[in-house]
Amino acid sequence: MASRMLDLVAALGHRLNEKLIRLGFATRFFFMLLVYSGQSFTRLHLTIREIYFSGVLSLLIILVSGLFVGLVLGLQGYETLQRYGSSDALGVLVALSLTRELGPVVAGLLFASRAGSSVTAEIGLMKATEQLTAMDMMAVNPIARVVAPRFWGGVIAMPLLAAMFSAMGVFGGYLIGVVFIGVDEGAFWSQMQSSVDFREDIVNGVIKSFVFGVAVSLIAVFEGYDSAPTAEGVSRAITRTVVTSALAILALDFVLTSFMFRGV
Amino acid sequence: MNRKLLDLWVGVFVAIGIAALLFLALKVGNMSAANFVETYSLTAKFDNIGGLKVRAPVKSAGVPVGRVSEIHFDPQTYEAVVTINVDTRYRFPKDTFASILTSGLLGEQYIGLDVGGDEKMLAAGGVIAKTQSAVVLEKLISQFLFSKASDGPDKK
């Protein structure tokens, strides 16, 4: 009986140990990534290529989802606000919820599943087919050549995508509120402009989306680089990318929000 | 895909992103309107500021002329000291009357400046002497109820 307990404790300790080693490796990997970034920026077209793959190709899904989120916000917001006779505040509701929360968070989640997963798959498969080892043999640093461009491509693309998402959402809210329901157009925009603060709301939203971009890109390249070099290992790594990114985005969002919006 | 086409697409992407940011800054936010370039500060003391917040607008005749920059409590007089930044283009006479008003029934609170007839103008760092506190809705309702009750039941 005592030895059974001991085995259990040992197994638990082993798993914890493994997790800590992985965390330590992730930190070391992040610093290596930063160190070799300078080397990868000397071949800038690699990063531009990755902005194309993770940014431009995500454009459609981001714009369409932004539009629909804005439409739904317009409908639901109007439905609730008109009960209190303040449907003029619809613009404020749509703009604040998009620039502060929904823009960065939903764009981040979409970005993780659209671009993050494909980055993990690509790096994981390169590892499984021993392309990364081959590069090392040819004295080409795989972190500078493969990992860093994908990381920076994601970091640059993410804030731009979130801004597009928010802008599209505001347009969706305008479409439903002003064009279909008939909220006064002047009140819609002027109330929005008087309540949305550039520094408090918009800049903080951009900071959030930048942080999410760093988190998602780092998780995606790390999971790919760390994946087991088998078909199963790559598929697991992709799953982990999406799950970990989603959790990281939501947790970071809570932390950042509690720093940014204390309500003075 | 050849490099030129790739560059073109990334260029278009970045341009759309920056356009979206500009749209948010100028059309959604208040970047264009309410940033006063040069301001001078005035202070006013209120018995009760209600729900007034830092960065709330200061309006005269309904036109925004400044913003609330600081609110603190004076432990000597037990009053709220509100510092406001007013655009240097506008000068106000010494007997200007500052009151805390609410835009609409449920709107945000702001400071309204009613101009008096004094010849002398308030200098930077000046104090607005005449103020009116925020109207607290609960007090108003309770006053109304008490006055109703004191009228007696027969007068209903």
Short mmCIF file of C-alpha atoms in Angstrom, two decimals:
data_model
loop_
_atom_site.label_atom_id
_atom_site.label_comp_id
_atom_site.label_asym_id
_atom_site.label_seq_id
_atom_site.Cartn_x
_atom_site.Cartn_y
_atom_site.Cartn_z
CA MET A 1 0.00 0.00 0.00
CA ALA A 2 2.73 2.42 0.99
CA SER A 3 4.67 1.63 -2.18
CA ARG A 4 1.52 2.30 -4.27
CA MET A 5 1.27 5.75 -2.70
CA LEU A 6 4.94 6.33 -3.30
CA ASP A 7 4.54 5.39 -6.97
CA LEU A 8 1.66 7.85 -7.28
CA VAL A 9 3.73 10.66 -5.78
CA ALA A 10 6.64 9.77 -8.03
CA ALA A 11 4.40 9.80 -11.13
CA LEU A 12 2.96 13.15 -10.12
CA GLY A 13 6.40 14.58 -9.55
CA HIS A 14 7.57 13.23 -12.90
CA ARG A 15 4.73 14.96 -14.73
CA LEU A 16 5.34 18.23 -12.92
CA ASN A 17 9.02 17.93 -13.71
CA GLU A 18 8.23 17.42 -17.40
CA LYS A 19 5.97 20.48 -17.47
CA LEU A 20 8.64 22.61 -15.80
CA ILE A 21 11.29 21.44 -18.26
CA ARG A 22 8.93 22.35 -21.12
CA LEU A 23 8.31 25.78 -19.60
CA GLY A 24 12.03 26.34 -19.20
CA PHE A 25 12.64 25.26 -22.79
CA ALA A 26 9.86 27.60 -23.97
CA THR A 27 11.53 30.52 -22.19
CA ARG A 28 14.94 29.65 -23.62
CA PHE A 29 13.33 29.26 -27.05
CA PHE A 30 11.76 32.72 -26.74
CA PHE A 31 15.12 34.32 -25.96
CA MET A 32 16.83 32.43 -28.78
CA LEU A 33 14.07 33.68 -31.05
CA LEU A 34 14.72 37.28 -30.01
CA VAL A 35 18.49 36.87 -30.38
CA TYR A 36 18.28 35.41 -33.90
CA SER A 37 15.59 37.88 -35.00
CA GLY A 38 18.24 40.40 -36.03
CA GLN A 39 19.80 37.78 -38.28
CA SER A 40 16.45 36.99 -39.88
CA PHE A 41 15.65 40.68 -40.51
CA THR A 42 18.61 40.87 -42.87
CA ARG A 43 16.42 38.78 -45.19
CA LEU A 44 13.25 40.78 -44.79
CA HIS A 45 11.34 39.12 -47.62
CA LEU A 46 11.00 36.01 -45.46
CA THR A 47 9.01 38.00 -42.90
CA ILE A 48 6.98 39.73 -45.60
CA ARG A 49 6.10 36.31 -47.01
CA GLU A 50 4.83 35.26 -43.59
CA ILE A 51 2.78 38.45 -43.22
CA TYR A 52 1.16 37.41 -46.49
CA PHE A 53 0.39 33.90 -45.24
CA SER A 54 -0.87 34.77 -41.76
CA GLY A 55 -2.26 38.27 -42.49
CA VAL A 56 -3.50 38.61 -46.04
CA LEU A 57 -4.97 35.11 -46.17
CA SER A 58 -6.82 35.73 -42.87
CA LEU A 59 -8.32 38.94 -44.25
CA LEU A 60 -11.56 37.42 -45.51
CA ILE A 61 -12.49 35.52 -42.34
CA ILE A 62 -11.61 38.56 -40.17
CA LEU A 63 -13.63 41.03 -42.22
CA VAL A 64 -16.68 38.77 -42.56
CA SER A 65 -16.71 37.82 -38.87
CA GLY A 66 -16.22 41.46 -37.89
CA LEU A 67 -19.19 42.47 -39.98
CA PHE A 68 -21.41 39.79 -38.46
CA VAL A 69 -20.32 40.54 -34.89
CA GLY A 70 -21.15 44.19 -35.55
CA LEU A 71 -24.56 43.28 -36.98
CA VAL A 72 -25.41 41.13 -33.96
CA LEU A 73 -24.20 43.83 -31.54
CA GLY A 74 -26.39 46.33 -33.37
CA LEU A 75 -29.47 44.14 -33.10
CA GLN A 76 -28.98 43.01 -29.51
CA GLY A 77 -27.84 46.42 -28.32
CA TYR A 78 -30.81 48.17 -29.88
CA GLU A 79 -33.20 45.60 -28.43
CA THR A 80 -31.89 46.24 -24.90
CA LEU A 81 -31.25 49.97 -25.14
CA GLN A 82 -34.67 50.86 -26.51
CA ARG A 83 -36.27 49.43 -23.37
CA TYR A 84 -34.61 52.27 -21.48
CA GLY A 85 -35.36 54.79 -24.18
CA SER A 86 -31.71 55.39 -24.96
CA SER A 87 -31.32 53.79 -28.36
CA ASP A 88 -29.21 56.79 -29.39
CA ALA A 89 -26.42 55.29 -27.32
CA LEU A 90 -26.21 52.33 -29.70
CA GLY A 91 -23.09 53.75 -31.35
CA VAL A 92 -21.35 54.01 -27.98
CA LEU A 93 -22.23 50.43 -27.08
CA VAL A 94 -21.06 49.01 -30.40
CA ALA A 95 -17.85 51.05 -30.57
CA LEU A 96 -16.77 50.54 -26.95
CA SER A 97 -17.43 46.80 -26.87
CA LEU A 98 -15.57 46.33 -30.15
CA THR A 99 -12.52 48.51 -29.55
CA ARG A 100 -12.05 47.43 -25.95
CA GLU A 101 -12.87 43.75 -25.96
CA LEU A 102 -14.40 41.99 -28.92
CA GLY A 103 -12.05 43.33 -31.57
CA PRO A 104 -8.80 42.11 -30.02
CA VAL A 105 -10.23 38.96 -28.41
CA VAL A 106 -12.33 37.55 -31.26
CA ALA A 107 -9.75 38.54 -33.87
CA GLY A 108 -7.12 36.84 -31.68
CA LEU A 109 -9.15 33.63 -31.42
CA LEU A 110 -9.77 33.59 -35.16
CA PHE A 111 -6.13 34.35 -35.83
CA ALA A 112 -5.02 31.49 -33.57
CA SER A 113 -7.20 28.98 -35.35
CA ARG A 114 -6.63 30.30 -38.87
CA ALA A 115 -2.95 31.30 -38.87
CA GLY A 116 -1.47 29.86 -35.66
CA SER A 117 -2.54 26.30 -36.46
CA SER A 118 -1.08 26.44 -39.96
CA VAL A 119 2.24 27.79 -38.65
CA THR A 120 2.42 24.92 -36.14
CA ALA A 121 1.57 22.39 -38.83
CA GLU A 122 4.21 23.78 -41.17
CA ILE A 123 7.02 23.84 -38.62
CA GLY A 124 5.95 20.48 -37.16
CA LEU A 125 6.00 18.84 -40.58
CA MET A 126 9.38 20.42 -41.38
CA LYS A 127 10.66 18.87 -38.18
CA ALA A 128 9.04 15.48 -38.90
CA THR A 129 10.57 15.37 -42.38
CA GLU A 130 13.94 16.39 -40.89
CA GLN A 131 14.16 19.62 -42.87
CA LEU A 132 15.12 21.53 -39.73
CA THR A 133 17.98 19.09 -39.03
CA ALA A 134 19.10 19.36 -42.65
CA MET A 135 19.22 23.14 -42.36
CA ASP A 136 21.34 22.83 -39.25
CA MET A 137 23.70 20.54 -41.15
CA MET A 138 24.06 23.19 -43.86
CA ALA A 139 24.93 25.78 -41.19
CA VAL A 140 21.60 27.53 -41.69
CA ASN A 141 20.07 28.39 -38.35
CA PRO A 142 16.49 27.03 -38.44
CA ILE A 143 15.34 29.53 -35.80
CA ALA A 144 16.57 32.48 -37.84
CA ARG A 145 15.45 31.03 -41.18
CA VAL A 146 12.10 29.40 -40.30
CA VAL A 147 10.88 30.32 -36.82
CA ALA A 148 11.64 34.05 -36.45
CA PRO A 149 9.97 35.19 -39.71
CA ARG A 150 6.79 33.30 -38.81
CA PHE A 151 6.78 34.80 -35.32
CA TRP A 152 7.27 38.39 -36.50
CA GLY A 153 4.84 37.94 -39.37
CA GLY A 154 2.15 37.02 -36.84
CA VAL A 155 3.11 39.81 -34.43
CA ILE A 156 2.83 42.43 -37.20
CA ALA A 157 -0.34 41.03 -38.77
CA MET A 158 -2.37 40.60 -35.57
CA PRO A 159 -2.89 44.28 -34.49
CA LEU A 160 -3.78 45.23 -38.07
CA LEU A 161 -6.31 42.41 -38.27
CA ALA A 162 -7.85 43.41 -34.93
CA ALA A 163 -8.17 47.04 -36.08
CA MET A 164 -9.87 45.87 -39.28
CA PHE A 165 -12.19 43.66 -37.24
CA SER A 166 -13.21 46.58 -35.02
CA ALA A 167 -13.69 48.96 -37.95
CA MET A 168 -15.77 46.39 -39.80
CA GLY A 169 -17.82 45.74 -36.65
CA VAL A 170 -18.57 49.44 -36.20
CA PHE A 171 -19.65 49.52 -39.84
CA GLY A 172 -21.91 46.50 -39.18
CA GLY A 173 -23.45 48.23 -36.18
CA TYR A 174 -24.02 51.33 -38.30
CA LEU A 175 -25.64 49.22 -41.00
CA ILE A 176 -28.12 47.63 -38.60
CA GLY A 177 -28.66 50.64 -36.34
CA VAL A 178 -28.87 53.51 -38.79
CA VAL A 179 -29.69 51.96 -42.16
CA PHE A 180 -32.14 49.23 -41.14
CA ILE A 181 -33.63 50.27 -37.78
CA GLY A 182 -33.39 54.01 -38.26
CA VAL A 183 -31.49 55.29 -35.23
CA ASP A 184 -30.58 58.93 -35.83
CA GLU A 185 -27.31 59.02 -37.74
CA GLY A 186 -26.00 62.20 -36.10
CA ALA A 187 -26.64 60.89 -32.60
CA PHE A 188 -25.06 57.54 -33.49
CA TRP A 189 -21.74 59.07 -34.51
CA SER A 190 -21.58 62.06 -32.18
CA GLN A 191 -22.37 60.07 -29.03
CA MET A 192 -19.80 57.51 -30.14
CA GLN A 193 -17.18 60.19 -30.64
CA SER A 194 -17.84 61.89 -27.33
CA SER A 195 -17.62 58.65 -25.34
CA VAL A 196 -14.83 56.74 -27.07
CA ASP A 197 -11.50 58.10 -25.96
CA PHE A 198 -8.53 57.70 -28.27
CA ARG A 199 -5.95 56.87 -25.62
CA GLU A 200 -8.16 55.07 -23.11
CA ASP A 201 -10.09 52.88 -25.51
CA ILE A 202 -8.49 52.64 -28.91
CA VAL A 203 -4.81 52.63 -27.94
CA ASN A 204 -5.51 50.15 -25.15
CA GLY A 205 -7.31 47.92 -27.66
CA VAL A 206 -4.31 48.05 -29.98
CA ILE A 207 -1.97 47.21 -27.08
CA LYS A 208 -4.17 44.23 -26.26
CA SER A 209 -4.14 42.97 -29.82
CA PHE A 210 -0.35 43.36 -29.96
CA VAL A 211 0.05 41.30 -26.76
CA PHE A 212 -2.30 38.63 -28.14
CA GLY A 213 -0.30 38.61 -31.38
CA VAL A 214 2.93 37.95 -29.47
CA ALA A 215 1.29 35.24 -27.34
CA VAL A 216 -0.41 33.40 -30.22
CA SER A 217 2.64 33.56 -32.51
CA LEU A 218 4.98 32.39 -29.77
CA ILE A 219 2.71 29.49 -28.84
CA ALA A 220 2.30 28.52 -32.50
CA VAL A 221 6.00 28.47 -33.38
CA PHE A 222 6.95 26.82 -30.08
CA GLU A 223 4.41 24.02 -30.39
CA GLY A 224 5.57 23.36 -33.94
CA TYR A 225 9.24 23.39 -32.98
CA ASP A 226 8.65 21.20 -29.93
CA SER A 227 6.24 18.71 -31.56
CA ALA A 228 7.00 15.01 -31.67
CA PRO A 229 8.29 14.30 -35.21
CA THR A 230 5.46 11.95 -36.16
CA ALA A 231 2.08 12.38 -37.84
CA GLU A 232 0.36 11.99 -34.48
CA GLY A 233 2.76 14.36 -32.78
CA VAL A 234 2.11 17.10 -35.34
CA SER A 235 -1.66 16.73 -35.05
CA ARG A 236 -1.40 16.92 -31.26
CA ALA A 237 0.79 20.00 -31.51
CA ILE A 238 -1.83 21.73 -33.70
CA THR A 239 -4.57 20.94 -31.19
CA ARG A 240 -2.40 22.24 -28.37
CA THR A 241 -1.72 25.45 -30.29
CA VAL A 242 -5.40 26.26 -30.68
CA VAL A 243 -6.34 25.30 -27.12
CA THR A 244 -3.39 27.01 -25.43
CA SER A 245 -3.75 30.13 -27.57
CA ALA A 246 -7.45 30.45 -26.75
CA LEU A 247 -6.78 30.06 -23.02
CA ALA A 248 -3.82 32.45 -23.16
CA ILE A 249 -5.86 35.09 -24.97
CA LEU A 250 -8.75 34.93 -22.50
CA ALA A 251 -6.49 34.90 -19.43
CA LEU A 252 -4.27 37.73 -20.75
CA ASP A 253 -7.39 39.67 -21.64
CA PHE A 254 -8.57 39.52 -18.05
CA VAL A 255 -5.18 40.61 -16.73
CA LEU A 256 -4.80 43.45 -19.23
CA THR A 257 -8.36 44.64 -18.70
CA SER A 258 -7.89 44.80 -14.94
CA PHE A 259 -4.78 46.93 -15.52
CA MET A 260 -6.26 49.19 -18.16
CA PHE A 261 -9.85 49.91 -17.17
CA ARG A 262 -10.09 50.58 -13.49
CA GLY A 263 -12.91 53.03 -13.99
CA VAL A 264 -10.83 55.84 -12.36
CA MET B 1 4.33 33.24 -56.00
CA ASN B 2 6.76 35.87 -57.23
CA ARG B 3 8.11 38.42 -54.84
CA LYS B 4 6.58 41.54 -56.42
CA LEU B 5 3.03 40.23 -56.22
CA LEU B 6 3.66 39.17 -52.63
CA ASP B 7 4.92 42.65 -51.74
CA LEU B 8 1.88 44.17 -53.40
CA TRP B 9 -0.52 42.05 -51.37
CA VAL B 10 1.29 42.73 -48.10
CA GLY B 11 1.32 46.43 -48.98
CA VAL B 12 -2.43 46.37 -49.59
CA PHE B 13 -2.92 44.50 -46.31
CA VAL B 14 -0.89 46.99 -44.28
CA ALA B 15 -2.65 49.91 -45.98
CA ILE B 16 -6.08 48.50 -45.10
CA GLY B 17 -4.91 47.94 -41.52
CA ILE B 18 -3.66 51.51 -41.15
CA ALA B 19 -6.85 52.81 -42.77
CA ALA B 20 -8.87 50.85 -40.19
CA LEU B 21 -6.79 52.35 -37.37
CA LEU B 22 -7.29 55.84 -38.77
CA PHE B 23 -11.02 55.21 -39.06
CA LEU B 24 -11.10 54.14 -35.41
CA ALA B 25 -9.04 57.15 -34.32
CA LEU B 26 -10.84 59.84 -36.29
CA LYS B 27 -14.38 58.63 -36.85
CA VAL B 28 -15.02 56.42 -33.81
CA GLY B 29 -12.78 58.12 -31.26
CA ASN B 30 -12.47 61.78 -30.35
CA MET B 31 -8.95 62.27 -31.69
CA SER B 32 -10.04 64.97 -34.13
CA ALA B 33 -12.42 67.04 -32.04
CA ALA B 34 -11.74 67.40 -28.38
CA ASN B 35 -7.99 67.67 -28.07
CA PHE B 36 -7.30 71.20 -26.96
CA VAL B 37 -3.81 72.24 -27.91
CA GLU B 38 -3.00 74.92 -25.36
CA THR B 39 -4.86 75.17 -22.10
CA TYR B 40 -4.75 77.03 -18.83
CA SER B 41 -6.09 75.68 -15.57
CA LEU B 42 -8.78 76.96 -13.25
CA THR B 43 -10.03 75.49 -10.00
CA ALA B 44 -13.48 75.40 -8.50
CA LYS B 45 -14.73 74.07 -5.17
CA PHE B 46 -17.96 72.13 -4.96
CA ASP B 47 -19.92 70.82 -1.97
CA ASN B 48 -20.84 67.73 -3.94
CA ILE B 49 -19.61 66.70 -7.37
CA GLY B 50 -22.04 63.79 -7.81
CA GLY B 51 -20.71 61.49 -10.52
CA LEU B 52 -18.28 63.91 -12.15
CA LYS B 53 -15.21 62.15 -13.55
CA VAL B 54 -11.75 63.20 -14.66
CA ARG B 55 -11.77 64.06 -18.40
CA ALA B 56 -15.42 65.09 -18.28
CA PRO B 57 -16.13 68.00 -20.63
CA VAL B 58 -16.39 71.64 -19.57
CA LYS B 59 -18.97 73.48 -21.61
CA SER B 60 -20.01 77.06 -21.98
CA ALA B 61 -23.24 77.75 -23.84
CA GLY B 62 -23.16 74.05 -24.74
CA VAL B 63 -19.82 74.29 -26.56
CA PRO B 64 -16.93 72.21 -25.16
CA VAL B 65 -14.22 74.63 -24.03
CA GLY B 66 -12.13 72.37 -21.81
CA ARG B 67 -11.82 69.22 -19.72
CA VAL B 68 -11.71 68.26 -16.06
CA SER B 69 -8.08 67.40 -15.30
CA GLU B 70 -8.08 66.58 -11.61
CA ILE B 71 -10.50 66.01 -8.75
CA HIS B 72 -9.46 65.80 -5.13
CA PHE B 73 -10.91 66.20 -1.66
CA ASP B 74 -9.90 69.11 0.54
CA PRO B 75 -9.63 67.84 4.15
CA GLN B 76 -9.72 71.38 5.62
CA THR B 77 -12.98 72.58 4.14
CA TYR B 78 -14.49 69.16 3.31
CA GLU B 79 -15.10 70.24 -0.23
CA ALA B 80 -14.25 68.71 -3.60
CA VAL B 81 -11.59 70.68 -5.49
CA VAL B 82 -11.95 70.30 -9.24
CA THR B 83 -9.19 71.48 -11.56
CA ILE B 84 -10.22 72.14 -15.15
CA ASN B 85 -8.13 72.84 -18.23
CA VAL B 86 -9.65 75.49 -20.47
CA ASP B 87 -8.61 76.30 -24.03
CA THR B 88 -6.44 79.44 -24.09
CA ARG B 89 -8.60 80.93 -26.85
CA TYR B 90 -11.39 81.46 -24.33
CA ARG B 91 -11.21 83.83 -21.35
CA PHE B 92 -13.90 83.98 -18.70
CA PRO B 93 -14.89 86.88 -16.41
CA LYS B 94 -14.19 86.71 -12.67
CA ASP B 95 -17.82 86.17 -11.71
CA THR B 96 -18.29 83.12 -13.94
CA PHE B 97 -20.68 80.62 -12.43
CA ALA B 98 -19.66 76.92 -12.55
CA SER B 99 -22.34 74.27 -12.12
CA ILE B 100 -22.33 70.50 -12.50
CA LEU B 101 -24.96 69.46 -15.00
CA THR B 102 -26.09 66.22 -16.56
CA SER B 103 -26.52 65.76 -20.29
CA GLY B 104 -29.90 64.12 -20.66
CA LEU B 105 -31.60 62.18 -17.89
CA LEU B 106 -29.04 59.37 -17.72
CA GLY B 107 -26.14 60.98 -19.55
CA GLU B 108 -22.67 61.82 -18.35
CA GLN B 109 -22.04 64.77 -16.04
CA TYR B 110 -20.17 67.86 -17.15
CA ILE B 111 -19.31 71.33 -15.85
CA GLY B 112 -21.27 74.21 -17.31
CA LEU B 113 -19.80 77.70 -17.19
CA ASP B 114 -22.30 80.58 -17.11
CA VAL B 115 -20.63 83.85 -17.87
CA GLY B 116 -21.17 86.87 -15.63
CA GLY B 117 -20.68 90.54 -16.38
CA ASP B 118 -17.40 91.32 -14.66
CA GLU B 119 -14.83 93.33 -16.62
CA LYS B 120 -11.86 91.47 -15.10
CA MET B 121 -10.95 88.09 -16.54
CA LEU B 122 -9.87 84.93 -14.69
CA ALA B 123 -6.12 84.41 -14.97
CA ALA B 124 -4.40 81.04 -15.27
CA GLY B 125 -4.61 79.19 -11.97
CA GLY B 126 -7.57 81.33 -10.93
CA VAL B 127 -10.40 80.15 -8.72
CA ILE B 128 -14.02 80.16 -9.78
CA ALA B 129 -15.78 81.46 -6.70
CA LYS B 130 -19.41 80.79 -7.49
CA THR B 131 -20.32 77.15 -7.92
CA GLN B 132 -23.38 74.97 -7.80
CA SER B 133 -23.17 71.32 -6.79
CA ALA B 134 -24.50 68.38 -8.69
CA VAL B 135 -28.15 67.57 -8.29
CA VAL B 136 -28.40 64.26 -6.45
CA LEU B 137 -31.53 62.54 -7.63
CA GLU B 138 -32.11 60.65 -4.36
CA LYS B 139 -32.10 63.88 -2.34
CA LEU B 140 -34.50 65.48 -4.77
CA ILE B 141 -36.90 62.55 -4.54
CA SER B 142 -36.73 62.40 -0.75
CA GLN B 143 -37.37 66.15 -0.49
CA PHE B 144 -40.35 65.73 -2.75
CA LEU B 145 -41.69 62.81 -0.69
CA PHE B 146 -41.23 64.66 2.63
CA SER B 147 -42.97 67.72 1.34
CA LYS B 148 -45.81 65.53 0.13
CA ALA B 149 -46.02 63.78 3.49
CA SER B 150 -45.98 67.04 5.45
CA ASP B 151 -48.95 68.24 3.44
CA GLY B 152 -50.99 65.66 5.35
CA PRO B 153 -53.26 62.89 4.16
CA ASP B 154 -56.40 65.01 3.79
CA LYS B 155 -54.92 67.22 1.10
CA LYS B 156 -54.22 64.37 -1.30
#
